[in-house]
CSV table of C-alpha atoms in Angstrom, one decimal:
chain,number,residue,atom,x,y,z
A,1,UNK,CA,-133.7,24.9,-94.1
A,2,UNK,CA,-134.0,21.7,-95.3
A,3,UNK,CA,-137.7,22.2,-96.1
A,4,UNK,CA,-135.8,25.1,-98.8
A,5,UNK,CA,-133.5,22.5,-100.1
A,6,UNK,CA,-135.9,20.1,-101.1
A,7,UNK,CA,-138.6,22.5,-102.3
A,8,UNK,CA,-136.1,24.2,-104.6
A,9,UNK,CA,-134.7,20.7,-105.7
A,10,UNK,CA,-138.3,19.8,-107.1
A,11,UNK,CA,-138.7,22.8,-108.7
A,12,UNK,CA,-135.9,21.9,-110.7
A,13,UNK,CA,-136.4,18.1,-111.2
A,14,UNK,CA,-140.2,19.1,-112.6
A,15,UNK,CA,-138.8,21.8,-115.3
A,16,UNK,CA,-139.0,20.4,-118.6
A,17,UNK,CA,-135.8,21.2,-119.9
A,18,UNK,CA,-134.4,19.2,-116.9
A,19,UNK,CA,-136.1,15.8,-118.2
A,20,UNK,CA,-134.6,17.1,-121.9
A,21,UNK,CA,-131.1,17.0,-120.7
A,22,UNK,CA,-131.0,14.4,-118.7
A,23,UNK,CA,-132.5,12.3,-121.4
A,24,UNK,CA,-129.9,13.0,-123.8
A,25,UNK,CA,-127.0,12.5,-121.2
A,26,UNK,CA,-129.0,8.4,-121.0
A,27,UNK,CA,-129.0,8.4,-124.8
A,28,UNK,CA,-125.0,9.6,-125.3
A,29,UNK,CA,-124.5,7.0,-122.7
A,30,UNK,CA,-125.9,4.2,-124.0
A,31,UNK,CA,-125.1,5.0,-127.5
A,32,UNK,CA,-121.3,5.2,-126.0
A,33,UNK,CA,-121.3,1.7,-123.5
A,34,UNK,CA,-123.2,-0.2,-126.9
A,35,UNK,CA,-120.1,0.9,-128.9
A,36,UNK,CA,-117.5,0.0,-126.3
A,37,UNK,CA,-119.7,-3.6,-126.1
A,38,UNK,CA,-119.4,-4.4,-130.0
A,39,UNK,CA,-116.0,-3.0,-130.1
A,40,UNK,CA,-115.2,-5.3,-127.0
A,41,UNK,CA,-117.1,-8.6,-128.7
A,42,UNK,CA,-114.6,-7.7,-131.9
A,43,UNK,CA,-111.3,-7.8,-130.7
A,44,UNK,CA,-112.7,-11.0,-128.6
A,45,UNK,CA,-112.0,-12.9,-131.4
A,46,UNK,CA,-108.3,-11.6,-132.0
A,47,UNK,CA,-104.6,-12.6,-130.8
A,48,UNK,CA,-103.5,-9.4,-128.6
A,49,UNK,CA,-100.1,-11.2,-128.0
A,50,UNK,CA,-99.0,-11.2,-131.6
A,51,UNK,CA,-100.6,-7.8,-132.4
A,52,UNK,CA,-98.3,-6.4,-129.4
A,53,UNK,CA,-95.0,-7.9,-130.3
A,54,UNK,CA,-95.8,-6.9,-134.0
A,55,UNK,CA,-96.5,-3.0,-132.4
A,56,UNK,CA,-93.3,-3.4,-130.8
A,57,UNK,CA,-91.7,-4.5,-133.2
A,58,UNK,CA,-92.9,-2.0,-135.7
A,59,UNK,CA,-91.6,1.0,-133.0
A,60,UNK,CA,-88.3,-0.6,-132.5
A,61,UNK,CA,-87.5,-0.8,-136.2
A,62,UNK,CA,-88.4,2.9,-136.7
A,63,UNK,CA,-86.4,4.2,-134.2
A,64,UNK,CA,-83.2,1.9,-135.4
A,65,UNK,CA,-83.6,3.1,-138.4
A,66,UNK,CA,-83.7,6.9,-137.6
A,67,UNK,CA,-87.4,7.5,-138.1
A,68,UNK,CA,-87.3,10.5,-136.0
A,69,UNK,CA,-85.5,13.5,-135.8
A,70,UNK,CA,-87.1,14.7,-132.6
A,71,UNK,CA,-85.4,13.5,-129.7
A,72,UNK,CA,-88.3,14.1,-127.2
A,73,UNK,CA,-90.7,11.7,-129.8
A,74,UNK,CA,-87.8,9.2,-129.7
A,75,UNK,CA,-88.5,9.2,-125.9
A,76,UNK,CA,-91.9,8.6,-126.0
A,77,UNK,CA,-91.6,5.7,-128.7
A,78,UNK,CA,-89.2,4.0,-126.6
A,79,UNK,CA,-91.6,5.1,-123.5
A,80,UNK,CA,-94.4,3.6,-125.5
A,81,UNK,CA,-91.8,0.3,-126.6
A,82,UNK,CA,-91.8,-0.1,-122.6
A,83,UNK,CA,-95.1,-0.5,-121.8
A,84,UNK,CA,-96.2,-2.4,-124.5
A,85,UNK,CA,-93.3,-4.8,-123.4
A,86,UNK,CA,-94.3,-4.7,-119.7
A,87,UNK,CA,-97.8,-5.9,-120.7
A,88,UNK,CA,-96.8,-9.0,-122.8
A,89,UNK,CA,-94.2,-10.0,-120.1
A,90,UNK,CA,-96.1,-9.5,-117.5
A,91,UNK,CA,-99.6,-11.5,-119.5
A,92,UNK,CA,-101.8,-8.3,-119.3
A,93,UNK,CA,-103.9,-7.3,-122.0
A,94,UNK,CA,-103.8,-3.5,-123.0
A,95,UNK,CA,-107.2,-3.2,-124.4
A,96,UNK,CA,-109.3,-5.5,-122.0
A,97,UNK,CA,-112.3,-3.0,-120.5
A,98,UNK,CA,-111.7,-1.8,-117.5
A,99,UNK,CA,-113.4,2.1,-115.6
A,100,UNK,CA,-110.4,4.2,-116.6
A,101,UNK,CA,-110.5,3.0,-120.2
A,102,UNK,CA,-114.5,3.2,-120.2
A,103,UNK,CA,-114.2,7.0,-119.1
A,104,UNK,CA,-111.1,7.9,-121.6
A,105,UNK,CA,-113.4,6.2,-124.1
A,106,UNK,CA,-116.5,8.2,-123.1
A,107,UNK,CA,-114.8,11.6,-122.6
A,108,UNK,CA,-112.7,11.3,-126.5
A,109,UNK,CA,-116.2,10.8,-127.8
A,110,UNK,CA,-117.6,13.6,-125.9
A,111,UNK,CA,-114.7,16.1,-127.3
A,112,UNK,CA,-114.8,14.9,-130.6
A,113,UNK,CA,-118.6,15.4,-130.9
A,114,UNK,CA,-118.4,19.4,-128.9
A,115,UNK,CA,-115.6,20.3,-130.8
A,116,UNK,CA,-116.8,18.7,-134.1
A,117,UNK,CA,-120.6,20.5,-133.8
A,118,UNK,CA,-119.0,23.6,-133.3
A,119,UNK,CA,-117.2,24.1,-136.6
C-alpha cells in the first residue's frame, strides 16, 4: 500500500503543471511577504500612539455629533473606539506584524486579485 502511495505521489510531483503551480503559489508569496516588509519598514518610522488617540478621537466626535443614523454602526464604532483604547492603555501596537495579521494580509490580497481577474 504504501509502495501505491508513494508511486502515485511521484507521478504527480513530476507533471509539469504541478512545478507551474507551485511556482506561482512561491511568486504570490513572496510578492505578498516583500510588501508586508516595506509596508512594515514605513510605518517604522511613525508615532502609532498619536495616530491612535487621533483615530479615536476622530470616531468619538462622529458619533457625538450624530454621524450615524444606524444604531447597529453606532455599535461597532464605539466597538471599534474600545479596542483602539484597550491597545494605547494597555501599550500595544495594532499594526505591529504578527501570523494572524500576516495571513488576513495574504488572504485580502488573494480575494482582491480572484475576484478582480474575474470581471
Amino acid at each position: 500500500m504504501l509502495n501505491l502511495i508513494r508511486n502515485e505521489t511521484l507521478k504527480v510531483i513530476r507533471r509539469r503543471r504541478f512545478a507551474i503551480v507551485i511556482g506561482i503559489l512561491v511568486a504570490i508569496i513572496s510578492i505578498v511577504s516583500y510588501g508586508e516588509y516595506r509596508q512594515l519598514r514605513n510605518q517604522q518610522n511613525k508615532n502609532w500612539r498619536a495616530e491612535l488617540q487621533q483615530r479615536i478621537a476622530g470616531i468619538q466626535n462622529f458619533l457625538r455629533r450624530g454621524g450615524t443614523a444606524n444604531a447597529t454602526w453606532a455599535r461597532s464604532l464605539r466597538a471599534e473606539s474600545s479596542r483602539l483604547q484597550f491597545y494605547l492603555d494597555h501599550d500595544i501596537e495594532p499594526n505591529k506584524p504578527t501570523a494572524p495579521m500576516f495571513v488576513r494580509g495574504f488572504a485580502n490580497v488573494a480575494a482582491i486579485r480572484s475576484c478582480g481577474s474575474m470581471s
